[in-house]
Amino acid sequence: EIVLTQSPTTMAASPGEKVTITCRARSSVSYMHWYQQKPGASPKPWIYDTSKLASGVPNRFSGSGSGTSYSLTISSMETEDTATYYCQQWSSNSLTFGSGTKLEIK
Amino acid sequence: EVQLVESGGGLVQPGRSLKLSCLASGFTFSNYGMNWIRQAPGKGLEWVASISSSSSYIYYADTVKGRFTISRDNAKNTLYLQMTSLMSEDTALYYCARRGLRSYFDYWGQGVMVTVSS
């Protein structure tokens, strides 16, 4: 099983601030997916195949990375971005999620 | 419109069994792999099991292997999760999720709660 470690666990950003969430894998993976989850709601696909935005995701979001290090970046934080973000990978017939990053607005 | 509607959850005693269902609509169910993912109260997401479109490939998380069985009925557009020997650690909101063509989970149900307690 490939363990995914997200950092930070929680963070608060001011409106307009740039935000970066990191997801590190214990072993190299080919791609990373990201999901956004708001309280009381089901997760939503957010970024897939490392850098592609899911339908309806604002272009202030971006994804990058390779090997064991991946990141989700918000170029300019907005109130509506408050949520928990999870990374996810699938390899060797085993799928894992990161532990999540809770992002709040200052 | 793609819809995934889970059912079958509830309160169950430790050691007992429960079977979850997920009724799919709005897409050709038999063309997609499906998954169960759970979330314990206040915790993160945990993948539980996966089944390919024709049931040829089935995978489980180590935490449920030997206790849970994923299956599907393409004629009924329904995904199942048979859970046996339930433990308190299995208490969670169980989501049904479609694995899209690019291997990520592109649609999720609203979830069904399973509580294991005496």
XYZ file of C-alpha atoms in Angstrom:
224
model
C 0.000 0.000 0.000
C 1.307 3.437 -0.944
C 0.849 5.882 1.920
C 0.056 9.462 0.954
C 1.068 12.223 3.372
C -0.589 15.597 2.980
C 0.702 18.844 4.393
C -0.313 20.940 6.040
C -3.091 19.182 7.928
C -4.922 22.443 8.428
C -4.287 25.973 7.265
C -5.948 29.345 7.029
C -5.401 31.768 4.175
C -6.471 35.342 3.601
C -8.552 36.294 0.571
C -6.228 36.755 -2.392
C -3.413 34.745 -0.821
C -1.662 31.991 -2.748
C -2.183 28.526 -1.255
C -0.200 25.336 -1.834
C -1.147 21.908 -0.504
C 1.375 19.099 -0.832
C 0.858 15.364 -1.147
C 3.861 13.084 -0.799
C 3.822 9.392 -1.683
C 5.981 6.784 0.012
C 6.729 5.308 -3.425
C 6.621 6.801 -6.887
C 3.180 7.064 -8.474
C 2.253 7.949 -12.025
C -0.391 10.559 -11.307
C -2.433 12.135 -8.537
C -6.087 13.027 -8.254
C -7.574 15.610 -5.876
C -11.037 15.956 -4.355
C -12.776 18.800 -2.564
C -15.170 18.077 0.275
C -17.314 20.601 2.119
C -19.022 19.807 5.457
C -22.049 17.575 5.070
C -21.421 17.006 1.364
C -19.965 14.212 -0.745
C -16.468 14.693 -2.145
C -16.208 16.259 -5.564
C -13.539 15.516 -8.164
C -11.339 18.587 -8.382
C -8.088 17.857 -10.196
C -7.384 14.627 -12.098
C -4.335 13.177 -13.804
C -2.155 15.480 -11.689
C -2.972 18.727 -13.475
C -6.351 18.613 -15.241
C -9.223 20.559 -13.738
C -12.520 18.737 -13.311
C -15.622 20.254 -14.806
C -16.617 23.521 -13.176
C -13.396 24.017 -11.204
C -12.172 27.621 -11.308
C -8.922 28.196 -13.137
C -7.306 29.723 -10.054
C -6.718 26.082 -9.119
C -3.826 24.121 -10.571
C -2.084 20.841 -9.951
C 1.450 19.689 -10.543
C 4.005 17.127 -9.549
C 5.584 13.819 -10.401
C 7.128 10.788 -8.766
C 6.583 11.094 -5.028
C 5.651 14.770 -4.725
C 2.466 16.436 -5.915
C 0.729 19.704 -5.122
C -2.535 21.574 -5.456
C -2.235 25.341 -5.744
C -4.766 28.131 -5.489
C -3.402 31.284 -7.081
C -5.713 33.589 -5.154
C -7.731 32.270 -2.210
C -11.465 32.923 -2.202
C -14.033 32.313 0.532
C -15.717 29.554 -1.471
C -12.466 27.548 -1.491
C -12.925 26.770 2.190
C -13.066 22.961 2.289
C -11.038 19.836 2.925
C -8.900 18.621 0.046
C -7.822 14.996 -0.424
C -5.242 13.540 -2.768
C -5.697 10.017 -4.171
C -3.673 7.521 -6.162
C -4.276 4.053 -7.594
C -1.408 1.682 -8.246
C -0.595 -1.986 -7.801
C -4.309 -2.758 -7.417
C -4.447 -0.685 -4.255
C -5.952 2.710 -3.867
C -5.157 5.238 -1.162
C -6.247 8.693 -0.112
C -4.243 11.285 1.701
C -5.404 12.230 5.178
C -6.778 15.532 3.979
C -5.949 19.219 4.276
C -8.545 21.461 5.879
C -8.381 24.904 4.324
C -10.070 27.825 6.033
C -10.395 31.515 5.282
C -8.787 34.080 7.599
C -28.000 13.183 -15.089
C -25.773 10.678 -13.332
C -27.182 9.571 -10.002
C -25.886 7.118 -7.421
C -28.234 6.361 -4.549
C -27.026 4.229 -1.660
C -29.296 2.338 0.709
C -29.240 -0.407 3.305
C -27.377 1.294 6.116
C -28.334 1.372 9.764
C -27.422 0.328 13.278
C -26.014 -3.178 13.598
C -24.412 -5.111 16.439
C -20.755 -6.129 16.317
C -20.265 -9.440 14.552
C -23.436 -9.124 12.518
C -23.872 -8.569 8.784
C -25.310 -5.853 6.583
C -25.707 -5.427 2.827
C -25.480 -2.046 1.130
C -26.885 -1.256 -2.292
C -26.175 1.546 -4.754
C -28.678 2.159 -7.526
C -27.155 3.885 -10.546
C -28.943 5.886 -13.209
C -28.187 8.369 -15.965
C -25.341 6.394 -17.555
C -24.553 2.950 -18.944
C -23.742 1.210 -15.674
C -22.191 -1.845 -17.316
C -19.449 0.293 -18.884
C -17.912 1.555 -15.649
C -15.907 0.285 -12.731
C -17.479 1.028 -9.369
C -16.161 1.490 -5.877
C -17.116 1.743 -2.222
C -15.368 4.409 -0.178
C -16.066 5.131 3.469
C -15.567 7.984 5.886
C -15.650 7.488 9.637
C -17.216 10.357 11.592
C -14.860 13.329 11.562
C -12.202 11.385 9.663
C -10.813 11.179 6.142
C -11.691 9.066 3.149
C -10.847 5.369 3.042
C -11.195 3.253 -0.088
C -12.980 -0.023 0.659
C -13.422 -2.039 -2.523
C -13.445 -1.871 -6.295
C -15.131 -3.906 -9.034
C -14.568 -3.678 -12.768
C -17.384 -3.209 -15.252
C -17.843 -6.937 -15.915
C -16.884 -8.071 -12.400
C -13.676 -9.599 -13.745
C -11.443 -7.634 -11.416
C -12.203 -7.125 -7.741
C -9.950 -5.544 -5.136
C -10.280 -4.850 -1.427
C -8.572 -2.779 1.192
C -6.654 -4.912 3.671
C -8.917 -3.665 6.470
C -11.980 -5.383 4.969
C -10.495 -8.267 3.000
C -12.175 -11.536 3.924
C -15.118 -9.781 5.598
C -16.638 -7.631 2.834
C -17.744 -8.677 -0.643
C -18.361 -6.257 -3.484
C -20.620 -7.323 -6.334
C -22.802 -5.841 -9.032
C -25.859 -6.668 -11.108
C -25.568 -4.871 -14.425
C -29.116 -5.836 -15.382
C -30.383 -3.991 -12.307
C -27.864 -1.126 -12.466
C -26.975 -1.881 -8.887
C -23.743 -2.160 -6.911
C -23.617 -4.087 -3.644
C -21.428 -4.388 -0.575
C -22.002 -7.392 1.642
C -20.437 -6.723 5.025
C -19.919 -9.508 7.560
C -18.219 -9.764 10.954
C -18.768 -6.062 11.423
C -16.636 -4.227 13.960
C -16.968 -0.828 15.597
C -14.147 0.366 13.339
C -16.457 -0.170 10.355
C -18.733 2.632 11.577
C -18.721 5.156 8.755
C -20.584 6.884 5.974
C -20.290 4.582 2.957
C -20.126 6.186 -0.475
C -20.684 4.533 -3.804
C -18.479 6.121 -6.477
C -18.060 5.671 -10.203
C -14.575 5.286 -11.557
C -14.412 7.442 -14.647
C -12.560 6.799 -17.859
C -9.515 8.609 -16.484
C -9.484 6.410 -13.349
C -10.604 9.025 -10.880
C -13.953 9.010 -9.067
C -16.068 11.308 -11.180
C -19.439 10.757 -9.486
C -20.282 10.023 -5.849
C -23.477 9.118 -4.093
C -24.742 10.963 -1.051
C -23.569 8.180 1.241
C -25.295 5.780 3.630
C -24.472 5.573 7.324
C -23.457 2.312 8.958
C -23.163 2.269 12.739
C -21.735 -0.791 14.454
C -22.561 -0.748 18.135
C -24.038 -2.945 20.812
